[in-house]
Short mmCIF file of C-alpha atoms (C1' of nucleotides) in Angstrom, two decimals:
data_model
loop_
_atom_site.label_atom_id
_atom_site.label_comp_id
_atom_site.label_asym_id
_atom_site.label_seq_id
_atom_site.Cartn_x
_atom_site.Cartn_y
_atom_site.Cartn_z
CA MET A 280 19.30 -23.50 -13.31
CA THR A 281 19.45 -22.76 -9.87
CA LYS A 282 17.58 -20.52 -7.75
CA LEU A 283 20.72 -18.29 -7.42
CA GLN A 284 21.36 -18.48 -11.00
CA LYS A 285 17.65 -17.48 -12.11
CA SER A 286 18.16 -14.31 -9.78
CA ILE A 287 21.66 -13.48 -11.23
CA ASP A 288 20.16 -13.20 -14.69
CA LYS A 289 17.30 -11.24 -13.60
CA ARG A 290 19.63 -8.75 -12.03
CA ASN A 291 21.94 -8.57 -14.67
CA ALA A 292 19.05 -7.89 -17.37
CA LEU A 293 17.89 -5.15 -15.07
CA ILE A 294 21.69 -3.47 -15.00
CA LYS A 295 21.76 -3.89 -19.06
CA ALA A 296 18.62 -2.14 -19.07
CA THR A 297 19.45 0.48 -16.99
CA ILE A 298 23.15 1.21 -19.12
CA GLU A 299 21.12 0.93 -22.39
CA LEU A 300 18.30 3.37 -21.66
CA VAL A 301 20.81 5.72 -19.80
CA ASN A 302 22.86 5.74 -22.56
CA ASN A 303 20.37 6.34 -25.05
CA ASN A 304 18.03 9.02 -22.96
CA GLY A 305 19.82 10.10 -20.00
CA PHE A 306 19.21 9.26 -16.34
CA HIS A 307 16.34 12.21 -16.00
CA ALA A 308 14.30 10.07 -18.88
CA THR A 309 15.00 6.69 -17.49
CA PRO A 310 11.89 5.94 -15.43
CA MET A 311 11.97 2.54 -13.38
CA SER A 312 8.91 1.52 -15.07
CA LYS A 313 10.93 1.42 -18.57
CA ILE A 314 13.94 -0.50 -17.26
CA ALA A 315 11.42 -2.77 -15.90
CA LYS A 316 9.71 -3.01 -19.16
CA MET A 317 13.14 -3.34 -21.03
CA ALA A 318 14.18 -6.25 -18.55
CA ASN A 319 11.08 -8.06 -18.74
CA VAL A 320 10.17 -7.74 -15.07
CA SER A 321 7.31 -6.03 -13.23
CA PRO A 322 8.59 -2.56 -11.63
CA ALA A 323 8.27 -4.25 -8.41
CA THR A 324 10.68 -6.76 -8.91
CA ILE A 325 13.39 -4.06 -9.20
CA TYR A 326 12.80 -3.53 -5.60
CA LEU A 327 13.86 -7.02 -4.94
CA TYR A 328 17.48 -6.45 -6.05
CA PHE A 329 18.20 -3.12 -5.57
CA GLU A 330 17.01 -0.67 -2.60
CA ASN A 331 16.22 2.31 -4.73
CA LYS A 332 16.90 3.86 -8.07
CA GLN A 333 19.86 5.55 -6.86
CA ASP A 334 21.30 2.03 -5.69
CA LEU A 335 20.29 0.67 -8.89
CA VAL A 336 22.44 3.06 -10.68
CA ASN A 337 25.41 3.21 -7.96
CA GLN A 338 25.74 -0.72 -8.28
CA THR A 339 25.53 -0.45 -12.14
CA TYR A 340 28.29 2.17 -12.26
CA LEU A 341 30.54 -0.07 -9.84
CA GLU A 342 29.87 -3.33 -11.70
CA VAL A 343 30.85 -1.69 -15.25
CA LYS A 344 33.66 -0.09 -13.51
CA THR A 345 34.61 -3.80 -12.32
CA LYS A 346 34.33 -5.19 -15.79
CA TYR A 347 36.37 -2.50 -16.68
CA THR A 348 39.32 -2.86 -14.94
CA ASP A 349 39.13 -6.74 -14.77
CA PHE A 350 39.97 -6.32 -18.53
CA VAL A 351 42.32 -3.77 -18.66
CA PHE A 352 44.85 -5.43 -16.22
CA ASN A 353 43.95 -9.00 -17.22
CA THR A 354 47.00 -9.15 -19.39
CA TYR A 355 49.18 -6.90 -17.25
CA ASP A 356 52.45 -7.94 -16.43
CA GLU A 357 54.66 -5.86 -14.14
CA ASN A 358 57.85 -7.38 -15.09
CA THR A 359 58.51 -5.42 -18.36
CA SER A 360 59.79 -2.03 -19.39
CA ILE A 361 57.62 0.73 -18.40
CA LYS A 362 56.99 1.49 -22.09
CA THR A 363 55.85 -1.82 -22.88
CA GLY A 364 53.74 -2.11 -19.35
CA PHE A 365 51.99 1.08 -20.55
CA GLU A 366 51.39 -0.21 -23.83
CA LEU A 367 49.69 -3.37 -22.58
CA ILE A 368 47.22 -1.46 -20.34
CA TRP A 369 46.46 1.40 -22.90
CA LYS A 370 45.81 -0.80 -25.67
CA ARG A 371 43.39 -3.07 -23.42
CA ILE A 372 41.67 0.49 -22.44
CA ALA A 373 41.12 1.02 -26.12
CA GLU A 374 40.11 -2.30 -26.77
CA PHE A 375 37.47 -2.29 -24.23
CA ASN A 376 36.78 1.26 -25.41
CA ILE A 377 35.90 0.00 -29.08
CA ASN A 378 34.54 -3.34 -28.05
CA GLU A 379 32.33 -2.66 -25.23
CA CYS A 380 31.60 0.76 -25.98
CA GLU A 381 28.07 0.86 -24.33
CA TYR A 382 30.21 0.38 -21.35
CA SER A 383 32.48 2.84 -21.83
CA PHE A 384 29.77 5.04 -22.87
CA PHE A 385 28.08 4.84 -19.43
CA LEU A 386 31.12 5.04 -17.56
CA THR A 387 31.93 8.62 -19.02
CA GLN A 388 28.49 9.90 -18.05
CA CYS A 389 28.71 8.64 -14.56
CA ASN A 390 32.26 10.28 -14.35
CA ASN A 391 31.00 13.65 -15.70
CA THR A 392 27.66 14.09 -13.85
CA PRO A 393 26.64 13.89 -10.42
CA ILE A 394 24.01 10.91 -11.04
CA ILE A 395 26.46 8.43 -9.14
CA ASP A 396 26.85 9.21 -5.30
CA GLU A 397 30.25 10.16 -4.25
CA PRO A 398 31.16 6.79 -1.87
CA SER A 399 30.62 4.71 -5.37
CA ARG A 400 32.75 7.22 -7.17
CA GLN A 401 35.40 6.78 -4.58
CA GLU A 402 35.04 2.96 -4.85
CA GLY A 403 35.60 2.99 -8.56
CA ILE A 404 38.36 5.07 -8.57
CA LYS A 405 40.55 2.39 -6.32
CA HIS A 406 40.97 -0.23 -8.92
CA LEU A 407 43.20 1.73 -11.04
CA GLN A 408 46.11 1.29 -8.71
CA PRO A 409 48.27 -0.77 -10.92
CA LEU A 410 48.49 1.87 -13.57
CA LEU A 411 49.58 4.48 -10.88
CA ASP A 412 52.15 1.87 -9.65
CA LEU A 413 53.79 1.88 -13.30
CA TRP A 414 53.63 5.42 -13.24
CA LYS A 415 55.60 5.57 -10.35
CA ARG A 416 58.24 3.41 -11.18
CA GLY A 417 58.32 5.23 -14.31
CA LYS A 418 59.20 8.58 -12.60
CA ASP A 419 61.73 7.00 -10.51
CA GLU A 420 63.21 5.36 -13.46
CA GLY A 421 63.24 8.92 -15.24
CA VAL A 422 61.39 7.92 -17.93
CA ILE A 423 58.02 9.25 -17.62
CA LYS A 424 57.51 12.85 -16.73
CA PRO A 425 58.06 13.75 -12.91
CA ILE A 426 54.62 15.42 -12.95
CA SER A 427 51.07 15.00 -10.92
CA ASP A 428 49.36 11.57 -11.87
CA TYR A 429 45.84 13.57 -12.92
CA ILE A 430 48.13 15.28 -15.93
CA LEU A 431 49.08 11.77 -17.03
CA TYR A 432 45.92 10.52 -16.65
CA ALA A 433 44.15 13.36 -18.31
CA TYR A 434 46.49 13.14 -21.40
CA SER A 435 47.29 9.61 -22.12
CA ILE A 436 43.74 7.84 -20.66
CA ASN A 437 41.12 10.10 -20.91
CA PRO A 438 41.55 10.88 -24.68
CA ILE A 439 40.47 7.73 -25.30
CA SER A 440 36.89 8.27 -23.71
CA SER A 441 37.11 11.64 -25.68
CA LEU A 442 37.64 9.29 -28.81
CA MET A 443 34.88 6.74 -28.15
CA MET A 444 32.37 9.41 -27.53
CA ALA A 445 33.59 11.08 -31.03
CA GLN A 446 33.15 7.61 -32.52
CA LYS A 447 30.11 7.14 -31.03
CA LEU A 448 28.42 10.55 -32.35
CA GLY A 449 29.67 9.10 -35.82
CA GLN A 450 32.12 12.05 -36.25
CA PHE A 451 35.17 9.69 -36.46
CA GLN A 452 36.35 6.18 -36.83
CA LEU A 453 38.41 4.51 -34.41
CA THR A 454 40.65 2.27 -37.09
CA LYS A 455 43.52 0.27 -36.40
CA ALA A 456 45.89 2.50 -37.55
CA ASN A 457 44.20 5.43 -35.63
CA THR A 458 44.60 3.62 -32.64
CA GLU A 459 48.36 2.90 -33.01
CA GLU A 460 48.56 6.83 -33.82
CA ALA A 461 46.27 7.49 -30.70
CA PHE A 462 48.77 5.72 -28.41
CA LEU A 463 51.77 6.76 -29.99
CA THR A 464 50.40 10.15 -29.17
CA ALA A 465 49.66 9.41 -25.64
CA TRP A 466 53.34 8.13 -24.82
CA ASP A 467 54.66 11.00 -26.54
CA SER A 468 52.70 13.14 -23.93
CA ILE A 469 53.66 10.95 -20.98
CA LYS A 470 57.36 10.20 -21.41
CA LEU A 471 60.26 12.05 -20.64
CA MET B 60 16.25 50.01 -16.46
CA THR B 61 14.20 49.51 -19.73
CA LYS B 62 12.07 47.05 -20.41
CA LEU B 63 14.36 44.83 -22.05
CA GLN B 64 16.99 45.63 -19.81
CA LYS B 65 14.87 44.03 -16.76
CA SER B 66 14.01 41.12 -19.05
CA ILE B 67 17.55 40.30 -19.66
CA ASP B 68 18.07 40.19 -16.19
CA LYS B 69 15.49 37.95 -15.38
CA ARG B 70 16.86 35.65 -18.66
CA ASN B 71 20.37 35.73 -17.37
CA ALA B 72 19.13 35.05 -13.38
CA LEU B 73 17.50 32.07 -14.76
CA ILE B 74 20.27 30.74 -16.95
CA LYS B 75 22.59 31.02 -14.01
CA ALA B 76 20.16 28.95 -11.47
CA THR B 77 20.08 26.28 -14.24
CA ILE B 78 23.87 26.09 -14.23
CA GLU B 79 24.16 25.96 -10.68
CA LEU B 80 21.37 23.29 -10.05
CA VAL B 81 22.44 21.20 -13.05
CA ASN B 82 26.17 21.42 -11.75
CA ASN B 83 25.20 20.33 -8.17
CA ASN B 84 22.14 18.21 -8.41
CA GLY B 85 22.24 16.73 -12.11
CA PHE B 86 19.75 17.40 -14.60
CA HIS B 87 17.24 14.64 -13.12
CA ALA B 88 17.31 16.33 -9.86
CA THR B 89 16.42 20.25 -11.00
CA PRO B 90 12.88 20.60 -11.48
CA MET B 91 11.65 23.73 -12.99
CA SER B 92 10.53 24.97 -9.49
CA LYS B 93 13.95 24.72 -7.86
CA ILE B 94 15.22 27.05 -10.85
CA ALA B 95 12.33 29.31 -10.58
CA LYS B 96 13.13 29.79 -7.04
CA MET B 97 16.72 30.33 -7.05
CA ALA B 98 16.01 32.62 -9.77
CA ASN B 99 13.59 34.60 -7.44
CA VAL B 100 10.50 34.27 -10.06
CA SER B 101 7.71 32.59 -10.32
CA PRO B 102 7.45 29.03 -12.32
CA ALA B 103 5.17 30.35 -14.63
CA THR B 104 7.63 33.47 -15.33
CA ILE B 105 10.00 30.80 -16.96
CA TYR B 106 7.70 30.33 -20.04
CA LEU B 107 7.66 33.80 -20.85
CA TYR B 108 11.25 33.49 -21.62
CA PHE B 109 11.57 29.99 -22.75
CA GLU B 110 9.56 27.20 -24.28
CA ASN B 111 10.08 24.58 -22.00
CA LYS B 112 12.78 22.65 -19.87
CA GLN B 113 14.34 21.37 -23.10
CA ASP B 114 14.45 24.67 -24.69
CA LEU B 115 15.72 26.35 -21.45
CA VAL B 116 18.86 23.56 -21.14
CA ASN B 117 19.32 23.87 -24.71
CA GLN B 118 19.37 27.94 -24.62
CA THR B 119 21.72 27.65 -21.55
CA TYR B 120 24.12 25.51 -23.15
CA LEU B 121 24.31 27.90 -26.51
CA GLU B 122 24.80 30.77 -24.43
CA VAL B 123 27.56 29.00 -22.11
CA LYS B 124 29.08 27.55 -25.24
CA THR B 125 29.19 31.25 -26.98
CA LYS B 126 30.84 32.88 -23.84
CA TYR B 127 33.58 29.99 -23.96
CA THR B 128 34.60 30.60 -27.57
CA ASP B 129 34.29 34.45 -27.35
CA PHE B 130 36.62 34.33 -24.62
CA VAL B 131 38.94 31.78 -25.96
CA PHE B 132 39.31 33.37 -29.48
CA ASN B 133 39.04 37.06 -28.04
CA THR B 134 42.92 37.09 -27.79
CA TYR B 135 43.86 34.92 -31.24
CA ASP B 136 46.04 36.31 -33.48
CA GLU B 137 46.00 34.48 -36.99
CA ASN B 138 49.68 35.94 -37.78
CA THR B 139 51.80 33.97 -35.71
CA SER B 140 53.79 30.72 -35.45
CA ILE B 141 51.74 27.72 -35.22
CA LYS B 142 53.07 27.15 -31.52
CA THR B 143 52.47 30.61 -30.60
CA GLY B 144 49.15 30.74 -32.11
CA PHE B 145 48.03 27.14 -30.24
CA GLU B 146 49.38 28.64 -26.92
CA LEU B 147 47.53 31.87 -27.40
CA ILE B 148 44.31 29.42 -27.67
CA TRP B 149 45.22 26.72 -25.47
CA LYS B 150 46.14 29.14 -22.00
CA ARG B 151 42.80 30.90 -22.99
CA ILE B 152 40.85 27.82 -22.77
CA ALA B 153 42.94 27.00 -19.41
CA GLU B 154 42.11 30.17 -18.12
CA PHE B 155 38.12 30.00 -18.69
CA ASN B 156 38.37 26.55 -17.07
CA ILE B 157 40.04 27.63 -13.85
CA ASN B 158 38.18 31.01 -13.74
CA GLU B 159 35.06 30.01 -15.22
CA CYS B 160 34.86 26.45 -13.67
CA GLU B 161 30.73 26.46 -12.96
CA TYR B 162 30.62 27.17 -17.06
CA SER B 163 33.54 24.81 -17.91
CA PHE B 164 31.66 21.83 -15.72
CA PHE B 165 28.42 22.72 -17.01
CA LEU B 166 29.68 22.36 -20.68
CA THR B 167 31.22 18.78 -19.99
CA GLN B 168 28.38 17.68 -18.53
CA CYS B 169 26.49 18.56 -21.82
CA ASN B 170 29.01 16.84 -24.07
CA ASN B 171 29.21 14.02 -22.01
CA THR B 172 25.34 12.98 -21.83
CA PRO B 173 22.10 13.50 -23.78
CA ILE B 174 20.40 16.14 -22.07
CA ILE B 175 21.37 18.55 -25.05
CA ASP B 176 19.41 18.20 -28.40
CA GLU B 177 21.37 17.12 -31.17
CA PRO B 178 20.74 20.69 -33.35
CA SER B 179 22.14 22.68 -30.66
CA ARG B 180 25.03 20.36 -29.94
CA GLN B 181 25.94 20.80 -33.53
CA GLU B 182 25.87 24.76 -33.21
CA GLY B 183 27.73 24.33 -30.44
CA ILE B 184 30.65 22.88 -32.53
CA LYS B 185 30.72 25.27 -35.02
CA HIS B 186 32.69 27.70 -33.09
CA LEU B 187 35.77 25.89 -33.13
CA GLN B 188 36.51 27.02 -36.34
CA PRO B 189 39.60 29.07 -35.68
CA LEU B 190 41.39 26.18 -34.15
CA LEU B 191 40.62 23.86 -36.65
CA ASP B 192 42.15 26.36 -39.24
CA LEU B 193 45.27 26.67 -36.86
CA TRP B 194 45.77 23.00 -37.21
CA LYS B 195 45.34 22.77 -40.83
CA ARG B 196 48.13 25.39 -41.47
CA GLY B 197 50.20 23.54 -39.05
CA LYS B 198 49.80 20.10 -40.80
CA ASP B 199 50.48 22.10 -44.08
CA GLU B 200 53.46 23.35 -42.68
CA GLY B 201 54.53 19.92 -41.26
CA VAL B 202 54.63 21.41 -37.66
CA ILE B 203 51.66 19.55 -36.41
CA LYS B 204 51.28 15.56 -36.55
CA PRO B 205 49.20 15.05 -39.80
CA ILE B 206 46.38 13.05 -37.85
CA SER B 207 42.70 13.44 -37.55
CA ASP B 208 41.51 16.52 -35.69
CA TYR B 209 39.45 14.67 -33.79
CA ILE B 210 42.50 13.01 -32.25
CA LEU B 211 44.44 16.38 -31.68
CA TYR B 212 41.55 17.76 -29.97
CA ALA B 213 41.03 14.85 -27.69
CA TYR B 214 44.74 15.18 -26.58
CA SER B 215 45.16 18.48 -26.43
CA ILE B 216 42.07 20.38 -25.65
CA ASN B 217 39.81 17.66 -23.84
CA PRO B 218 42.86 17.16 -21.32
CA ILE B 219 41.86 20.67 -19.87
CA SER B 220 38.44 19.56 -18.81
CA SER B 221 39.81 16.64 -17.37
CA LEU B 222 41.96 18.43 -14.79
CA MET B 223 39.29 21.02 -14.17
CA MET B 224 37.17 17.87 -13.27
CA ALA B 225 39.86 16.54 -11.03
CA GLN B 226 40.20 20.02 -9.30
CA LYS B 227 36.34 19.91 -8.71
CA LEU B 228 36.77 17.24 -7.00
CA GLY B 229 39.23 18.54 -4.77
CA GLN B 230 41.61 15.46 -6.29
CA PHE B 231 44.03 18.32 -7.74
CA GLN B 232 44.97 22.02 -7.79
CA LEU B 233 45.87 23.76 -11.21
CA THR B 234 48.33 25.98 -10.43
CA LYS B 235 50.63 28.03 -12.45
CA ALA B 236 53.22 25.40 -12.84
CA ASN B 237 50.62 22.79 -13.23
CA THR B 238 49.12 24.69 -16.31
CA GLU B 239 52.58 25.24 -17.50
CA GLU B 240 53.20 21.41 -17.47
CA ALA B 241 50.16 20.53 -19.07
CA PHE B 242 50.69 22.90 -21.63
CA LEU B 243 53.82 21.39 -22.85
CA THR B 244 52.33 18.14 -22.51
CA ALA B 245 49.46 19.39 -25.10
CA TRP B 246 51.86 20.57 -27.42
CA ASP B 247 54.40 17.40 -26.94
CA SER B 248 51.27 15.55 -28.00
CA ILE B 249 50.28 17.06 -30.99
CA LYS B 250 53.78 18.55 -32.39
CA LEU B 251 55.60 16.71 -35.21
"C1'" DT C 89 -5.77 53.34 -19.33
"C1'" DA C 90 -4.28 50.09 -22.28
"C1'" DA C 91 -0.64 46.71 -22.91
"C1'" DA C 92 2.80 43.70 -21.16
"C1'" DA C 93 5.07 41.03 -17.80
"C1'" DA C 94 4.76 38.56 -13.75
"C1'" DT C 95 2.43 35.55 -10.75
"C1'" DG C 96 0.46 31.88 -7.32
"C1'" DA C 97 -2.23 28.15 -7.34
"C1'" DA C 98 -4.80 24.66 -10.17
"C1'" DT C 99 -4.04 20.70 -13.54
"C1'" DG C 100 -2.96 16.67 -15.26
"C1'" DA C 101 0.32 13.32 -16.19
"C1'" DA C 102 4.43 11.06 -14.82
"C1'" DT C 103 7.01 8.60 -11.66
"C1'" DA C 104 8.99 6.06 -7.53
"C1'" DT C 105 7.75 2.93 -4.13
"C1'" DT C 106 4.50 -0.04 -1.48
"C1'" DC C 107 1.52 -3.39 -1.12
"C1'" DA C 108 -2.12 -7.35 -1.15
"C1'" DT C 109 -2.47 -11.56 -4.19
"C1'" DT C 110 -0.25 -14.91 -7.21
"C1'" DT C 111 3.01 -17.93 -8.59
"C1'" DT C 112 7.15 -20.42 -8.20
"C1'" DT C 113 10.69 -22.97 -5.59
"C1'" DT C 114 11.94 -25.42 -1.56
"C1'" DT C 115 11.41 -28.56 2.22
"C1'" DA C 116 9.51 -31.84 4.91
"C1'" DT C 117 6.63 -35.88 4.98
"C1'" DA C 118 4.85 -40.38 4.29
"C1'" DT D 239 9.14 -41.02 -5.09
"C1'" DA D 240 5.13 -38.13 -4.71
"C1'" DT D 241 2.62 -34.91 -2.27
"C1'" DA D 242 1.64 -31.18 0.65
"C1'" DA D 243 3.07 -27.10 3.49
"C1'" DA D 244 6.06 -23.40 3.91
"C1'" DA D 245 8.93 -20.15 1.93
"C1'" DA D 246 10.26 -17.12 -1.60
"C1'" DA D 247 10.30 -14.32 -5.38
"C1'" DA D 248 7.21 -12.11 -8.87
"C1'" DT D 249 3.63 -9.40 -9.90
"C1'" DG D 250 -0.02 -5.83 -11.61
"C1'" DA D 251 -2.54 -2.63 -9.47
"C1'" DA D 252 -2.75 1.04 -6.07
"C1'" DT D 253 -0.39 5.31 -3.77
"C1'" DA D 254 1.26 9.49 -2.43
"C1'" DT D 255 4.13 12.44 -4.58
"C1'" DT D 256 6.43 15.24 -7.60
"C1'" DC D 257 6.92 17.97 -11.71
"C1'" DA D 258 6.00 20.50 -16.14
"C1'" DT D 259 2.86 23.26 -17.88
"C1'" DT D 260 -1.55 26.18 -18.36
"C1'" DC D 261 -4.43 29.89 -16.33
"C1'" DA D 262 -7.21 33.22 -14.59
"C1'" DT D 263 -5.55 37.45 -11.82
"C1'" DT D 264 -2.70 41.15 -10.47
"C1'" DT D 265 1.01 43.86 -10.71
"C1'" DT D 266 4.07 46.64 -13.67
"C1'" DT D 267 4.99 49.80 -17.25
"C1'" DA D 268 4.18 52.51 -21.49
#
DNA sequence: TAAAAATGAATGAATATTCATTTTTTTATA
DNA sequence: TATAAAAAAATGAATATTCATTCATTTTTA
């Protein structure tokens, strides 16, 4: 294990601890000392990897967001019908939300509170371009409603987070059948 | 102005300050001292009205949630068609989100983070009963998709918050036309 | 004049960050 | 290869600040 390897392990442990603690206790109840303890590291060590607490949470956000988009667009193929393309992306998003719900929950928190600073938030948004391109093509072909991307997103993508949230709170179970219903509902809401 | 009157004014000022500060800085960066200052009150005074910080934020949440549901169901009439009933409720929710976006944003934060304790969260959920009843009737009549209320909610109601959020971040403008489109999209996603 | 409400200053606990050392790793030399 | 010096990484304890909460007084109300 090289020096670089070892460093990355520590950094990963710190990011993992941050996610877990912020998810369970909220950012306000997540002191650096607890993060250090959970990552099996001295508090001082955190500052070798991150400037300060804000930097730690910003970097954690971007890291998770990258994992998310990498996964989501990994199987995407531009050369399909609009519906198929949308289905590919949507189902990957759902899969990510179900299988990596720690990551998803963390992202939801970041997206709905001022814990991330604005530049990091902007950076995180960029990654969605392929989906926006697909929608543009869909609108041009008259397959997708000619409405704001924000509305399309709010109706077809964000509900996945809501369902993940409900599942986390134990109010609801995201089964295979449910997921299929949810997909069809998403498609119904944006198709022409 | 009676004693009770005066007290209520202070309590309201404290709740208002809490909402504003939590919205702008996040719960983690909202100390009691700042809340007191913004409400023109001594820090010690907060403790005449609230047990502690957690109690303050819980009560703020319930207060806002009550304002929300009072407004949302105020014009509701059970004796209409499913679609009309849904439209009545949906448009009031949208109106609230547009006109009282400070309240909406605060609720969104509370719904997506662990800053509210569980009993208060449960309490807040109860208020939605009329909508759930409407959906039940709609399913029985074969007008609404026979799927989980959580899915119906995620697709037809939660997107309003997402759009409010996008608007708050200045990415998007919720105009009258947009709102109408959004309503139709909501209906499309739950109707049979 | 008694009771209630409000206050500013004090208190003590938490917390982010820094610092003086120690431990580990790398490099240079024989 | 073995060894020692240098560099890098890691640490636990210290620091200085911030913060929630309390308390002794003062102000307002009844």
